[in-house]
Amino acid sequence: MDAVTIASIIAAATPLVYAALGETITEKAGIVNLSLDGTLLLSAMVAFATAQTTGSVLLGFAAAAGTSAIVAGIIAFSSIELKLNQIAVGFVLFLLAGDLSSLLGQSFVREPGPSVPPLNIAGLSDIPWFGKVFFSHNLSVYGSMVLIIVTYWYFYRTRAGLELQAVGERPEAAFARGIHVERLRYIYTFVGGAFVGIGGAAFSLDVKFGWSEGHVTNFGWIVLAIVIFGGWHPARAALGCYLFGALQVVALKLQPTFPSFTQVLGIMPFPVMIFMLVAINRPAFRSLGDRLGLFRRFLRAEAPGGLGTIFERG
Amino acid sequence: MLELLDIHKHYGSLRANDGVTIAVERGSIHGILGENGAGKSTLMKVLAGFITADSGEIRLDGESLPTGSTKRSLESGVGLLHQDPLHCMPFSVLDNFMLGRPESFILDHSTAQAELNRLSDEFGFSLDPDVPVRTLTIGERQQLEIVRLLSLGIRVLILDEPTTAISAEQRTSLFATLRTLAGQGMIVLFVSHKLEEVDEICDRVSVLRLGRLVGEAELPVPTERLVEMMFGEMIVQSPRVTAEPGEPVIDLESISLHDRLVTLDDISVKVHTAEVVGLAGLEGSGQQTLLRVAAGLLSPARGSVRIGGETLTGRGYRRHLDAGVHYLPADRLGEGLVEGLTVKEHFALAGIEPQGFLLDWERASSEATARIEEFSVKGTVDSTPESLSGGNQQRLLLAMMPEKISLLVMEHPTRGLDIESAELVWTRLLARRSDRTAILFASADLDELLRYSDRIVVFFAGRILAVLDATETDSEAIGYLIGGKERV
Ligand SMILES: Nc1ncnc2c1ncn2[C@@H]1O[C@H](COP(=O)(O)OP(=O)(O)OP(=O)(O)O)[C@@H](O)[C@H]1O
Ligand SMILES: [Mg+2]
């Protein structure tokens, strides 16, 4: 594949990378944010509206992150304080946030506005092939790459990462060791939610520029699937996003060849992605992980034991 | 000095702790005795901040300890080994060891591993830092917790039934350590219902019954007095009963198999109808592996498994179940019971009489009521397993046994049971001999092996070292064999 195509795949996957890593962080702490599809819509709308009104792309990203973090925070609050079911609350928020984005976004539909400016990294972008693929994007894309590495490092190399995983795996065990289960669940739901919001902004201010009703609908669900099939492992989740990005780019390239199938090609990546994710989660694939020591964690990753549960103290 | 002052903890109408007051001197080992469900674990969890008491105060050296915060309790130097050790099962041993320790922000695995190895060497434990905790035996998990707590530098060490799953040798070394720690001024709280142990290791003992403190004593004290305090009455142990063994029920022939840390090498064991065969050995010497082969959970690499004359080698758990084999695992909450499901639901799922597609709740409920009565489980049909005390979880497992069993395979059947319950359970189990049920079980409790088995098979490092007639041997002889030595 030529460098330009790969570069466009990386760019197309960027919002998904933010959202998938955000959701991975939240779920690792034991909270499911099912509102993703609505949250992405709402934060994309908020990002665009803010950037257009203030003229600042950066403020757009910040507003989106904040909005999405608040939605996620509602789930954390209702689970931790009110002991409500996370799935139910998440679903209601999905509906609510989606509707809210249509309602509040009406005056911004198909308006012009600022977008993330391209930024070639001096020196690196001139390297043949690599420069084109990795270093000729914009800050939003670079940020997502850094996020993959940092999340991986944070999960598996730091004390806080170990505590984060324990809180999601078995909150009682974490609590017995003096770890503030509730506090950490709040923090990581907020942080994860904020990254989901950045993902929304990366759509409306960059990859899928602008706003219209239902602008990024369905992407939230695919992200949730990627997180599950990505085995709650940041690198695997990111890989899932790039796979989906590739499917999107392929579908786009095929459109001129099959003009009458434009509609079908537009939605094709979604079912194809699900099939691929199911395929790589076959037990055979996983048992491979046991044999390859180094990649064991990567291949064997499984759901946090306490995912979606309510932690109750005696 | 550690003081627990008027601790109350109620669960609904149940008084798990009902005004308990205990004082422990620095540098002493203090025993907490009590029958199953007496409230021992509840009191210890309150002390460790794991649960919040309804009222009461805890003072350490005159200073009031905050309650309901594990973090503050740990900072004040109070550490608890839970009766069912709390681990993140998929995490590695090392990760579980490091979790909650004041590690540097960027984890330094090699330093932590050195610390883990140093401490386990000190106690003669062997813990592989890289394997997931899920693959450890309960005994090894307790060892991991003890080592972890000590590495935290705590001043009050609470052990909730720490000896139920470790070998006699490891117990000796644990006791030696506890004495050393007490000598250095540490307060050790030792929860148990094994009177001999309390007698051996503790300086003082407090006895709980039905949530209340019913007595305290300086040790040594005559055992009968402790029993009377614990149960409010004298316990008479019934005389040994035997039955005439008949046909072989299970015939394990030349079983060889590699399982985790142990390799079974050419093991042959037969159990006949109405016969009780006990497996002795250090934790991980192969007896658990053999039990799992007998239950159909593991298939041997070589050798054959015949049950009731039919070859079932490698046919799996389901076939064994159909052949009348019933298996009771050691990990109650992990393998035997489902957290969150009520007792009634357990009976509906896996009751005495198999249920059809549509569940008959009435029957499940009456079955559950009758059975928990029979095995005197302290709880109701609506209790969940996690709300039962450790010993009552075990009784529930036993109460769920189906009627028609040809072979009963059990790991540590009375682990965590007080002597009264253990006696009751074995009476029920041995009564099944009249239906010609055979029993194959492993236990770390030599007295249990001697009292209830007909034959005792001693394992050492995956081999059978001796097969003994239970009436012609004693605990001393078995103790030596377990360590791989003949009596000197
Ligand atoms: N979370 C809970 N909800 C309801 N009841 C509980 C809960 N935890 C404990 N109990 C009840 O409190 C009583 C005391 O339990 P506890 O675990 O302290 O007993 P124990 O002395 O440790 O017994 P054992 O020797 O069997 O471990 C029991 O009757 C138990 O069923
Ligand atoms: Mg207990």
PDB file of N, CA and C in Angstrom, chain A residues 255-307:
ATOM      1  N   GLN A 255     -15.950   3.237  -3.914  1.00  0.00           N
ATOM      2  CA  GLN A 255     -17.173   3.922  -4.330  1.00  0.00           C
ATOM      3  C   GLN A 255     -17.199   4.344  -5.804  1.00  0.00           C
ATOM      4  N   PRO A 256     -16.096   4.945  -6.318  1.00  0.00           N
ATOM      5  CA  PRO A 256     -16.134   5.311  -7.751  1.00  0.00           C
ATOM      6  C   PRO A 256     -16.316   4.092  -8.656  1.00  0.00           C
ATOM      7  N   THR A 257     -15.805   2.926  -8.235  1.00  0.00           N
ATOM      8  CA  THR A 257     -15.891   1.727  -9.058  1.00  0.00           C
ATOM      9  C   THR A 257     -17.315   1.179  -9.078  1.00  0.00           C
ATOM     10  N   PHE A 258     -17.975   1.223  -7.921  1.00  0.00           N
ATOM     11  CA  PHE A 258     -19.351   0.713  -7.835  1.00  0.00           C
ATOM     12  C   PHE A 258     -20.300   1.838  -7.408  1.00  0.00           C
ATOM     13  N   PRO A 259     -20.561   2.759  -8.303  1.00  0.00           N
ATOM     14  CA  PRO A 259     -21.327   3.953  -7.903  1.00  0.00           C
ATOM     15  C   PRO A 259     -22.718   3.615  -7.366  1.00  0.00           C
ATOM     16  N   SER A 260     -23.324   2.524  -7.856  1.00  0.00           N
ATOM     17  CA  SER A 260     -24.692   2.235  -7.399  1.00  0.00           C
ATOM     18  C   SER A 260     -24.709   1.630  -5.995  1.00  0.00           C
ATOM     19  N   PHE A 261     -23.522   1.263  -5.473  1.00  0.00           N
ATOM     20  CA  PHE A 261     -23.477   0.657  -4.136  1.00  0.00           C
ATOM     21  C   PHE A 261     -22.985   1.624  -3.048  1.00  0.00           C
ATOM     22  N   THR A 262     -22.990   2.904  -3.370  1.00  0.00           N
ATOM     23  CA  THR A 262     -22.441   3.885  -2.432  1.00  0.00           C
ATOM     24  C   THR A 262     -23.015   3.718  -1.028  1.00  0.00           C
ATOM     25  N   GLN A 263     -24.335   3.572  -0.964  1.00  0.00           N
ATOM     26  CA  GLN A 263     -24.993   3.427   0.341  1.00  0.00           C
ATOM     27  C   GLN A 263     -24.460   2.218   1.095  1.00  0.00           C
ATOM     28  N   VAL A 264     -24.444   1.082   0.388  1.00  0.00           N
ATOM     29  CA  VAL A 264     -24.010  -0.163   1.015  1.00  0.00           C
ATOM     30  C   VAL A 264     -22.565  -0.066   1.467  1.00  0.00           C
ATOM     31  N   LEU A 265     -21.723   0.478   0.583  1.00  0.00           N
ATOM     32  CA  LEU A 265     -20.306   0.567   0.923  1.00  0.00           C
ATOM     33  C   LEU A 265     -20.095   1.445   2.149  1.00  0.00           C
ATOM     34  N   GLY A 266     -20.941   2.437   2.294  1.00  0.00           N
ATOM     35  CA  GLY A 266     -20.815   3.340   3.444  1.00  0.00           C
ATOM     36  C   GLY A 266     -20.982   2.620   4.774  1.00  0.00           C
ATOM     37  N   ILE A 267     -21.865   1.643   4.812  1.00  0.00           N
ATOM     38  CA  ILE A 267     -22.078   0.970   6.096  1.00  0.00           C
ATOM     39  C   ILE A 267     -21.352  -0.377   6.193  1.00  0.00           C
ATOM     40  N   MET A 268     -20.792  -0.834   5.055  1.00  0.00           N
ATOM     41  CA  MET A 268     -20.105  -2.127   5.059  1.00  0.00           C
ATOM     42  C   MET A 268     -19.082  -2.308   6.186  1.00  0.00           C
ATOM     43  N   PRO A 269     -18.243  -1.288   6.432  1.00  0.00           N
ATOM     44  CA  PRO A 269     -17.200  -1.499   7.452  1.00  0.00           C
ATOM     45  C   PRO A 269     -17.749  -1.986   8.784  1.00  0.00           C
ATOM     46  N   PHE A 270     -18.984  -1.598   9.124  1.00  0.00           N
ATOM     47  CA  PHE A 270     -19.497  -1.970  10.448  1.00  0.00           C
ATOM     48  C   PHE A 270     -19.676  -3.484  10.609  1.00  0.00           C
ATOM     49  N   PRO A 271     -20.484  -4.141   9.730  1.00  0.00           N
ATOM     50  CA  PRO A 271     -20.599  -5.597   9.896  1.00  0.00           C
ATOM     51  C   PRO A 271     -19.280  -6.331   9.665  1.00  0.00           C
ATOM     52  N   VAL A 272     -18.504  -5.873   8.684  1.00  0.00           N
ATOM     53  CA  VAL A 272     -17.241  -6.565   8.402  1.00  0.00           C
ATOM     54  C   VAL A 272     -16.341  -6.533   9.637  1.00  0.00           C
ATOM     55  N   MET A 273     -16.316  -5.360  10.280  1.00  0.00           N
ATOM     56  CA  MET A 273     -15.492  -5.211  11.484  1.00  0.00           C
ATOM     57  C   MET A 273     -15.924  -6.208  12.555  1.00  0.00           C
ATOM     58  N   ILE A 274     -17.227  -6.307  12.783  1.00  0.00           N
ATOM     59  CA  ILE A 274     -17.713  -7.217  13.822  1.00  0.00           C
ATOM     60  C   ILE A 274     -17.281  -8.647  13.505  1.00  0.00           C
ATOM     61  N   PHE A 275     -17.409  -9.052  12.239  1.00  0.00           N
ATOM     62  CA  PHE A 275     -17.001 -10.408  11.880  1.00  0.00           C
ATOM     63  C   PHE A 275     -15.522 -10.632  12.148  1.00  0.00           C
ATOM     64  N   MET A 276     -14.720  -9.640  11.790  1.00  0.00           N
ATOM     65  CA  MET A 276     -13.277  -9.801  11.991  1.00  0.00           C
ATOM     66  C   MET A 276     -12.955  -9.916  13.474  1.00  0.00           C
ATOM     67  N   LEU A 277     -13.639  -9.092  14.262  1.00  0.00           N
ATOM     68  CA  LEU A 277     -13.357  -9.116  15.697  1.00  0.00           C
ATOM     69  C   LEU A 277     -13.752 -10.459  16.304  1.00  0.00           C
ATOM     70  N   VAL A 278     -14.874 -10.998  15.849  1.00  0.00           N
ATOM     71  CA  VAL A 278     -15.290 -12.309  16.348  1.00  0.00           C
ATOM     72  C   VAL A 278     -14.252 -13.344  15.969  1.00  0.00           C
ATOM     73  N   ALA A 279     -13.775 -13.242  14.718  1.00  0.00           N
ATOM     74  CA  ALA A 279     -12.832 -14.239  14.233  1.00  0.00           C
ATOM     75  C   ALA A 279     -11.559 -14.264  15.072  1.00  0.00           C
ATOM     76  N   ILE A 280     -11.025 -13.082  15.389  1.00  0.00           N
ATOM     77  CA  ILE A 280      -9.752 -13.114  16.116  1.00  0.00           C
ATOM     78  C   ILE A 280      -9.935 -13.461  17.581  1.00  0.00           C
ATOM     79  N   ASN A 281     -11.171 -13.583  18.035  1.00  0.00           N
ATOM     80  CA  ASN A 281     -11.363 -13.962  19.427  1.00  0.00           C
ATOM     81  C   ASN A 281     -11.667 -15.441  19.593  1.00  0.00           C
ATOM     82  N   ARG A 282     -11.387 -16.221  18.566  1.00  0.00           N
ATOM     83  CA  ARG A 282     -11.554 -17.662  18.676  1.00  0.00           C
ATOM     84  C   ARG A 282     -10.612 -18.181  19.757  1.00  0.00           C
ATOM     85  N   PRO A 283     -11.033 -19.247  20.455  1.00  0.00           N
ATOM     86  CA  PRO A 283     -10.162 -19.799  21.496  1.00  0.00           C
ATOM     87  C   PRO A 283      -8.790 -20.174  20.960  1.00  0.00           C
ATOM     88  N   ALA A 284      -8.761 -20.664  19.703  1.00  0.00           N
ATOM     89  CA  ALA A 284      -7.478 -21.091  19.133  1.00  0.00           C
ATOM     90  C   ALA A 284      -6.494 -19.931  19.152  1.00  0.00           C
ATOM     91  N   PHE A 285      -7.010 -18.769  18.798  1.00  0.00           N
ATOM     92  CA  PHE A 285      -6.180 -17.585  18.748  1.00  0.00           C
ATOM     93  C   PHE A 285      -5.671 -17.229  20.142  1.00  0.00           C
ATOM     94  N   ARG A 286      -6.572 -17.426  21.093  1.00  0.00           N
ATOM     95  CA  ARG A 286      -6.189 -17.054  22.452  1.00  0.00           C
ATOM     96  C   ARG A 286      -5.194 -18.026  23.072  1.00  0.00           C
ATOM     97  N   SER A 287      -5.386 -19.317  22.775  1.00  0.00           N
ATOM     98  CA  SER A 287      -4.471 -20.291  23.379  1.00  0.00           C
ATOM     99  C   SER A 287      -3.062 -20.099  22.828  1.00  0.00           C
ATOM    100  N   LEU A 288      -3.001 -19.493  21.639  1.00  0.00           N
ATOM    101  CA  LEU A 288      -1.693 -19.130  21.095  1.00  0.00           C
ATOM    102  C   LEU A 288      -0.954 -18.243  22.094  1.00  0.00           C
ATOM    103  N   GLY A 289      -1.733 -17.405  22.757  1.00  0.00           N
ATOM    104  CA  GLY A 289      -1.158 -16.467  23.706  1.00  0.00           C
ATOM    105  C   GLY A 289      -0.398 -17.149  24.821  1.00  0.00           C
ATOM    106  N   ASP A 290      -0.904 -18.314  25.233  1.00  0.00           N
ATOM    107  CA  ASP A 290      -0.239 -19.017  26.325  1.00  0.00           C
ATOM    108  C   ASP A 290       1.146 -19.469  25.918  1.00  0.00           C
ATOM    109  N   ARG A 291       1.290 -19.734  24.616  1.00  0.00           N
ATOM    110  CA  ARG A 291       2.576 -20.252  24.176  1.00  0.00           C
ATOM    111  C   ARG A 291       3.583 -19.149  23.907  1.00  0.00           C
ATOM    112  N   LEU A 292       3.092 -17.987  23.536  1.00  0.00           N
ATOM    113  CA  LEU A 292       4.011 -16.898  23.248  1.00  0.00           C
ATOM    114  C   LEU A 292       4.139 -16.021  24.480  1.00  0.00           C
ATOM    115  N   GLY A 293       5.141 -16.298  25.286  1.00  0.00           N
ATOM    116  CA  GLY A 293       5.275 -15.610  26.562  1.00  0.00           C
ATOM    117  C   GLY A 293       5.143 -14.103  26.472  1.00  0.00           C
ATOM    118  N   LEU A 294       5.891 -13.517  25.565  1.00  0.00           N
ATOM    119  CA  LEU A 294       5.998 -12.063  25.492  1.00  0.00           C
ATOM    120  C   LEU A 294       4.649 -11.417  25.185  1.00  0.00           C
ATOM    121  N   PHE A 295       3.872 -12.059  24.302  1.00  0.00           N
ATOM    122  CA  PHE A 295       2.615 -11.454  23.877  1.00  0.00           C
ATOM    123  C   PHE A 295       1.437 -11.962  24.667  1.00  0.00           C
ATOM    124  N   ARG A 296       1.733 -12.686  25.765  1.00  0.00           N
ATOM    125  CA  ARG A 296       0.653 -13.338  26.492  1.00  0.00           C
ATOM    126  C   ARG A 296      -0.449 -12.337  26.859  1.00  0.00           C
ATOM    127  N   ARG A 297      -0.035 -11.245  27.468  1.00  0.00           N
ATOM    128  CA  ARG A 297      -1.016 -10.270  27.915  1.00  0.00           C
ATOM    129  C   ARG A 297      -1.796  -9.710  26.729  1.00  0.00           C
ATOM    130  N   PHE A 298      -1.094  -9.509  25.628  1.00  0.00           N
ATOM    131  CA  PHE A 298      -1.699  -8.923  24.444  1.00  0.00           C
ATOM    132  C   PHE A 298      -2.766  -9.842  23.872  1.00  0.00           C
ATOM    133  N   LEU A 299      -2.481 -11.135  23.830  1.00  0.00           N
ATOM    134  CA  LEU A 299      -3.409 -12.059  23.194  1.00  0.00           C
ATOM    135  C   LEU A 299      -4.472 -12.578  24.147  1.00  0.00           C
ATOM    136  N   ARG A 300      -4.163 -12.637  25.413  1.00  0.00           N
ATOM    137  CA  ARG A 300      -5.053 -13.294  26.357  1.00  0.00           C
ATOM    138  C   ARG A 300      -5.982 -12.353  27.104  1.00  0.00           C
ATOM    139  N   ALA A 301      -5.788 -11.076  26.905  1.00  0.00           N
ATOM    140  CA  ALA A 301      -6.521 -10.096  27.711  1.00  0.00           C
ATOM    141  C   ALA A 301      -7.996 -10.455  27.865  1.00  0.00           C
ATOM    142  N   GLU A 302      -8.539 -10.254  29.040  1.00  0.00           N
ATOM    143  CA  GLU A 302      -9.931 -10.625  29.298  1.00  0.00           C
ATOM    144  C   GLU A 302     -10.640  -9.512  30.056  1.00  0.00           C
ATOM    145  N   ALA A 303     -11.965  -9.652  30.160  1.00  0.00           N
ATOM    146  CA  ALA A 303     -12.765  -8.605  30.784  1.00  0.00           C
ATOM    147  C   ALA A 303     -12.381  -8.440  32.245  1.00  0.00           C
ATOM    148  N   PRO A 304     -12.331  -7.181  32.719  1.00  0.00           N
ATOM    149  CA  PRO A 304     -12.116  -6.964  34.150  1.00  0.00           C
ATOM    150  C   PRO A 304     -13.201  -7.695  34.946  1.00  0.00           C
ATOM    151  N   GLY A 305     -12.790  -8.432  35.976  1.00  0.00           N
ATOM    152  CA  GLY A 305     -13.736  -9.267  36.716  1.00  0.00           C
ATOM    153  C   GLY A 305     -14.883  -8.491  37.339  1.00  0.00           C
ATOM    154  N   GLY A 306     -14.627  -7.237  37.708  1.00  0.00           N
ATOM    155  CA  GLY A 306     -15.667  -6.467  38.385  1.00  0.00           C
ATOM    156  C   GLY A 306     -16.377  -5.493  37.459  1.00  0.00           C
ATOM    157  N   LEU A 307     -16.286  -5.728  36.143  1.00  0.00           N
ATOM    158  CA  LEU A 307     -16.860  -4.779  35.184  1.00  0.00           C
ATOM    159  C   LEU A 307     -18.376  -4.678  35.352  1.00  0.00           C
TER     160      LEU A 307
END
